[in-house]
Amino acid sequence: MRVLLLSDIHANLEALEACLAAAPSFDVVANLGDIVGYGASPNEVVVRSRELGKILVRGNHDKAVTGLIPLQDFNLMAATAALWTRDQLTDENLDWIRGLPRGPLPLPDHGQAQLVHGSANDEDEYVVFLGDAIAPLMTSTVPLTFFGHTHQQGGFFAGESGADAFRPEYRTVGQAESVTFQLEKDMRYLINPGSVGQPRDGDWRAAFALFDTEAQVVQFYRTPYDLKSAQDRIFAAGLPSRLATRLATGR
Ligand SMILES: [Fe+2]
């Protein structure tokens, strides 16, 4: 089975379409949440996400736009975008987002992998540093966890010789590229496919990954997308301009 892993699309339609165009063949899509929030194409991205299948977990922005969590915990920019998004979404799309399940969700037909937004212990937890990753790595009921939320492609692993973080290393900053990551036996992994719609790892290109369950390989991808169009939509919507400008630097 080949699983296309998408996370943190954040209503960036141009980035999502670029990822789907760049992706090799796949059997199913696993969406790790934050489908909306920040970007200016929430309805289009929800419709596209619904077309892509039923394997999804909710993110904190999905909860915020539907009122499942209060906006007090959000910074002003995120809260402004959440309120704008709530206003834009059709009732049907809002209901669909409200019904998204909380992670962890087992990867269907696999048994050894799970899908979360933050971590299996707390759907809103940010697993940024190795110190954050130790507990989720060691307490996980399955060896392989795919997560999002941090908008940073890469992850963490643990085995007999200890634990460490890793990031895919790319050669360029502007071309379509991919990096192969081979999973090893008797190791535990937390793997983040990166953010489709708002990368924060210093690389502006849209990020995703593909998990081949037979080969036990995770292939990481970065793909350029129509940045200017995504930015122009954000400006035209009257959303905070920083939401557009940050896309250019991946921060
Ligand atoms: Fe996010």
GROMACS .gro file of C-alpha atoms and ligand atoms in nm:
model
  252
    1MET     CA    1   0.000   0.000   0.000
    2ARG     CA    2   0.122   0.345  -0.089
    3VAL     CA    3  -0.004   0.615   0.146
    4LEU     CA    4   0.011   0.981   0.048
    5LEU     CA    5   0.065   1.182   0.366
    6LEU     CA    6  -0.067   1.537   0.373
    7SER     CA    7  -0.069   1.769   0.673
    8ASP     CA    8  -0.134   2.131   0.761
    9ILE     CA    9  -0.276   2.231   0.425
   10HIS     CA   10  -0.416   2.546   0.589
   11ALA     CA   11  -0.648   2.645   0.306
   12ASN     CA   12  -0.364   2.689   0.058
   13LEU     CA   13  -0.520   2.554  -0.263
   14GLU     CA   14  -0.222   2.631  -0.486
   15ALA     CA   15   0.012   2.433  -0.260
   16LEU     CA   16  -0.230   2.141  -0.233
   17GLU     CA   17  -0.275   2.116  -0.609
   18ALA     CA   18   0.101   2.131  -0.660
   19CYS     CA   19   0.153   1.844  -0.415
   20LEU     CA   20  -0.112   1.630  -0.582
   21ALA     CA   21   0.044   1.701  -0.921
   22ALA     CA   22   0.393   1.615  -0.796
   23ALA     CA   23   0.293   1.302  -0.605
   24PRO     CA   24   0.365   0.963  -0.759
   25SER     CA   25   0.085   0.705  -0.772
   26PHE     CA   26  -0.076   0.624  -0.439
   27ASP     CA   27  -0.352   0.403  -0.301
   28VAL     CA   28  -0.487   0.616  -0.017
   29VAL     CA   29  -0.445   0.963   0.132
   30ALA     CA   30  -0.390   1.021   0.503
   31ASN     CA   31  -0.461   1.379   0.609
   32LEU     CA   32  -0.314   1.482   0.945
   33GLY     CA   33  -0.529   1.790   1.006
   34ASP     CA   34  -0.527   2.169   0.997
   35ILE     CA   35  -0.706   2.160   0.667
   36VAL     CA   36  -0.812   2.522   0.708
   37GLY     CA   37  -0.694   2.837   0.887
   38TYR     CA   38  -0.441   3.098   0.763
   39GLY     CA   39  -0.497   3.052   0.388
   40ALA     CA   40  -0.763   3.208   0.169
   41SER     CA   41  -0.920   2.904  -0.001
   42PRO     CA   42  -1.098   2.717   0.279
   43ASN     CA   43  -1.399   2.589   0.084
   44GLU     CA   44  -1.193   2.478  -0.214
   45VAL     CA   45  -0.945   2.295   0.009
   46VAL     CA   46  -1.222   2.125   0.209
   47VAL     CA   47  -1.391   2.006  -0.111
   48ARG     CA   48  -1.061   1.870  -0.243
   49SER     CA   49  -0.979   1.704   0.090
   50ARG     CA   50  -1.320   1.535   0.095
   51GLU     CA   51  -1.260   1.401  -0.254
   52LEU     CA   52  -0.929   1.251  -0.144
   53GLY     CA   53  -1.084   1.006   0.102
   54LYS     CA   54  -1.187   0.941   0.456
   55ILE     CA   55  -0.860   0.893   0.644
   56LEU     CA   56  -0.829   1.217   0.838
   57VAL     CA   57  -0.766   1.349   1.186
   58ARG     CA   58  -0.857   1.697   1.304
   59GLY     CA   59  -0.612   1.975   1.385
   60ASN     CA   60  -0.636   2.260   1.630
   61HIS     CA   61  -0.730   2.508   1.357
   62ASP     CA   62  -1.008   2.277   1.240
   63LYS     CA   63  -1.140   2.280   1.595
   64ALA     CA   64  -1.104   2.655   1.631
   65VAL     CA   65  -1.293   2.749   1.315
   66THR     CA   66  -1.586   2.530   1.418
   67GLY     CA   67  -1.595   2.663   1.772
   68LEU     CA   68  -1.490   2.332   1.933
   69ILE     CA   69  -1.217   2.521   2.118
   70PRO     CA   70  -1.213   2.888   2.223
   71LEU     CA   71  -0.994   3.132   2.033
   72GLN     CA   72  -0.827   3.268   2.349
   73ASP     CA   73  -0.532   3.035   2.304
   74PHE     CA   74  -0.467   3.163   1.952
   75ASN     CA   75  -0.252   3.463   1.869
   76LEU     CA   76  -0.429   3.756   1.706
   77MET     CA   77  -0.328   3.659   1.354
   78ALA     CA   78  -0.448   3.300   1.393
   79ALA     CA   79  -0.770   3.407   1.562
   80THR     CA   80  -0.843   3.663   1.291
   81ALA     CA   81  -0.792   3.397   1.026
   82ALA     CA   82  -1.010   3.147   1.216
   83LEU     CA   83  -1.299   3.393   1.237
   84TRP     CA   84  -1.263   3.486   0.870
   85THR     CA   85  -1.258   3.115   0.778
   86ARG     CA   86  -1.569   3.043   0.986
   87ASP     CA   87  -1.746   3.321   0.799
   88GLN     CA   88  -1.640   3.189   0.458
   89LEU     CA   89  -1.715   2.820   0.498
   90THR     CA   90  -2.044   2.681   0.375
   91ASP     CA   91  -2.262   2.517   0.640
   92GLU     CA   92  -2.194   2.179   0.481
   93ASN     CA   93  -1.817   2.225   0.491
   94LEU     CA   94  -1.829   2.359   0.846
   95ASP     CA   95  -2.028   2.051   0.956
   96TRP     CA   96  -1.781   1.824   0.781
   97ILE     CA   97  -1.488   1.985   0.962
   98ARG     CA   98  -1.672   1.965   1.294
   99GLY     CA   99  -1.711   1.590   1.242
  100LEU     CA  100  -1.342   1.517   1.184
  101PRO     CA  101  -1.212   1.258   1.433
  102ARG     CA  102  -0.960   1.320   1.708
  103GLY     CA  103  -0.631   1.137   1.668
  104PRO     CA  104  -0.475   0.892   1.717
  105LEU     CA  105  -0.628   0.702   1.430
  106PRO     CA  106  -0.482   0.365   1.326
  107LEU     CA  107  -0.357   0.360   0.969
  108PRO     CA  108  -0.620   0.133   0.809
  109ASP     CA  109  -0.507  -0.214   0.691
  110HIS     CA  110  -0.166  -0.174   0.851
  111GLY     CA  111  -0.170  -0.236   1.226
  112GLN     CA  112   0.173  -0.092   1.301
  113ALA     CA  113   0.118   0.277   1.230
  114GLN     CA  114  -0.103   0.556   1.359
  115LEU     CA  115  -0.200   0.906   1.252
  116VAL     CA  116  -0.209   1.207   1.486
  117HIS     CA  117  -0.207   1.585   1.455
  118GLY     CA  118   0.014   1.673   1.755
  119SER     CA  119   0.095   1.349   1.937
  120ALA     CA  120  -0.086   1.032   2.041
  121ASN     CA  121  -0.092   1.158   2.400
  122ASP     CA  122  -0.230   1.503   2.320
  123GLU     CA  123  -0.371   1.604   1.982
  124ASP     CA  124  -0.254   1.964   2.041
  125GLU     CA  125   0.101   1.889   2.160
  126TYR     CA  126   0.390   2.039   1.963
  127VAL     CA  127   0.664   1.780   1.912
  128VAL     CA  128   0.943   2.012   1.797
  129PHE     CA  129   1.256   1.900   1.978
  130LEU     CA  130   1.401   1.560   2.062
  131GLY     CA  131   1.306   1.615   2.425
  132ASP     CA  132   0.941   1.651   2.321
  133ALA     CA  133   0.962   1.330   2.120
  134ILE     CA  134   1.096   1.088   2.381
  135ALA     CA  135   0.768   1.026   2.564
  136PRO     CA  136   0.557   0.987   2.247
  137LEU     CA  137   0.824   0.757   2.098
  138MET     CA  138   0.851   0.533   2.403
  139THR     CA  139   0.484   0.519   2.508
  140SER     CA  140   0.338   0.467   2.163
  141THR     CA  141   0.141   0.146   2.117
  142VAL     CA  142   0.273   0.111   1.759
  143PRO     CA  143   0.626   0.165   1.623
  144LEU     CA  144   0.530   0.421   1.361
  145THR     CA  145   0.345   0.748   1.418
  146PHE     CA  146   0.279   1.008   1.151
  147PHE     CA  147   0.224   1.355   1.292
  148GLY     CA  148   0.189   1.717   1.187
  149HIS     CA  149   0.119   2.042   1.374
  150THR     CA  150   0.480   2.172   1.383
  151HIS     CA  151   0.499   2.243   1.007
  152GLN     CA  152   0.851   2.096   1.005
  153GLN     CA  153   0.931   1.806   0.777
  154GLY     CA  154   1.130   1.522   0.929
  155GLY     CA  155   1.098   1.360   1.265
  156PHE     CA  156   1.249   1.140   1.531
  157PHE     CA  157   1.353   0.780   1.580
  158ALA     CA  158   1.452   0.558   1.870
  159GLY     CA  159   1.624   0.221   1.893
  160GLU     CA  160   1.868   0.028   2.108
  161SER     CA  161   2.144   0.283   2.049
  162GLY     CA  162   1.932   0.579   2.155
  163ALA     CA  163   1.710   0.841   1.998
  164ASP     CA  164   1.769   1.125   1.754
  165ALA     CA  165   1.602   1.377   1.525
  166PHE     CA  166   1.634   1.387   1.149
  167ARG     CA  167   1.550   1.619   0.861
  168PRO     CA  168   1.554   1.536   0.491
  169GLU     CA  169   1.846   1.714   0.322
  170TYR     CA  170   1.770   1.878  -0.009
  171ARG     CA  171   2.011   2.010  -0.269
  172THR     CA  172   1.816   2.314  -0.391
  173VAL     CA  173   1.577   2.573  -0.256
  174GLY     CA  174   1.351   2.606  -0.557
  175GLN     CA  175   1.317   2.281  -0.752
  176ALA     CA  176   1.100   1.976  -0.705
  177GLU     CA  177   1.297   1.723  -0.501
  178SER     CA  178   1.254   1.414  -0.292
  179VAL     CA  179   1.455   1.232  -0.028
  180THR     CA  180   1.428   0.861   0.058
  181PHE     CA  181   1.409   0.750   0.420
  182GLN     CA  182   1.433   0.376   0.482
  183LEU     CA  183   1.265   0.247   0.796
  184GLU     CA  184   1.456  -0.016   0.992
  185LYS     CA  185   1.335  -0.312   1.194
  186ASP     CA  186   1.299  -0.280   1.571
  187MET     CA  187   1.303   0.099   1.556
  188ARG     CA  188   1.034   0.346   1.660
  189TYR     CA  189   0.953   0.653   1.455
  190LEU     CA  190   0.766   0.982   1.468
  191ILE     CA  191   0.746   1.114   1.114
  192ASN     CA  192   0.615   1.449   0.997
  193PRO     CA  193   0.546   1.485   0.622
  194GLY     CA  194   0.577   1.863   0.662
  195SER     CA  195   0.318   2.128   0.592
  196VAL     CA  196   0.152   2.149   0.253
  197GLY     CA  197   0.029   2.503   0.289
  198GLN     CA  198   0.245   2.688   0.541
  199PRO     CA  199   0.593   2.537   0.589
  200ARG     CA  200   0.790   2.670   0.886
  201ASP     CA  201   1.118   2.490   0.840
  202GLY     CA  202   1.281   2.760   0.633
  203ASP     CA  203   1.186   2.603   0.300
  204TRP     CA  204   0.902   2.776   0.115
  205ARG     CA  205   0.821   2.475  -0.103
  206ALA     CA  206   0.507   2.274  -0.028
  207ALA     CA  207   0.586   1.957   0.168
  208PHE     CA  208   0.438   1.608   0.170
  209ALA     CA  209   0.547   1.246   0.196
  210LEU     CA  210   0.465   0.903   0.064
  211PHE     CA  211   0.479   0.589   0.280
  212ASP     CA  212   0.527   0.259   0.099
  213THR     CA  213   0.418  -0.004   0.351
  214GLU     CA  214   0.574  -0.300   0.167
  215ALA     CA  215   0.912  -0.137   0.104
  216GLN     CA  216   0.904   0.030   0.448
  217VAL     CA  217   1.017   0.352   0.286
  218VAL     CA  218   0.904   0.707   0.354
  219GLN     CA  219   0.975   0.936   0.061
  220PHE     CA  220   0.982   1.305   0.152
  221TYR     CA  221   0.895   1.562  -0.112
  222ARG     CA  222   0.922   1.938  -0.164
  223THR     CA  223   0.755   2.102  -0.458
  224PRO     CA  224   0.742   2.464  -0.575
  225TYR     CA  225   0.390   2.603  -0.617
  226ASP     CA  226   0.217   2.919  -0.736
  227LEU     CA  227   0.318   3.123  -0.433
  228LYS     CA  228   0.211   3.456  -0.575
  229SER     CA  229  -0.142   3.340  -0.644
  230ALA     CA  230  -0.177   3.205  -0.288
  231GLN     CA  231  -0.041   3.533  -0.150
  232ASP     CA  232  -0.267   3.747  -0.369
  233ARG     CA  233  -0.573   3.561  -0.245
  234ILE     CA  234  -0.471   3.630   0.115
  235PHE     CA  235  -0.419   4.002   0.042
  236ALA     CA  236  -0.750   4.021  -0.146
  237ALA     CA  237  -0.933   3.855   0.142
  238GLY     CA  238  -0.809   4.121   0.380
  239LEU     CA  239  -0.638   3.865   0.601
  240PRO     CA  240  -0.328   3.976   0.794
  241SER     CA  241  -0.057   4.042   0.533
  242ARG     CA  242   0.203   3.849   0.732
  243LEU     CA  243   0.009   3.532   0.646
  244ALA     CA  244   0.099   3.597   0.284
  245THR     CA  245   0.455   3.724   0.325
  246ARG     CA  246   0.565   3.439   0.554
  247LEU     CA  247   0.488   3.188   0.279
  248ALA     CA  248   0.781   3.323   0.077
  249THR     CA  249   1.035   3.234   0.346
  250GLY     CA  250   0.879   2.922   0.494
  251ARG     CA  251   0.869   3.076   0.840
  252FE      FE  252  -0.101   2.374   1.150
   0.00000   0.00000   0.00000
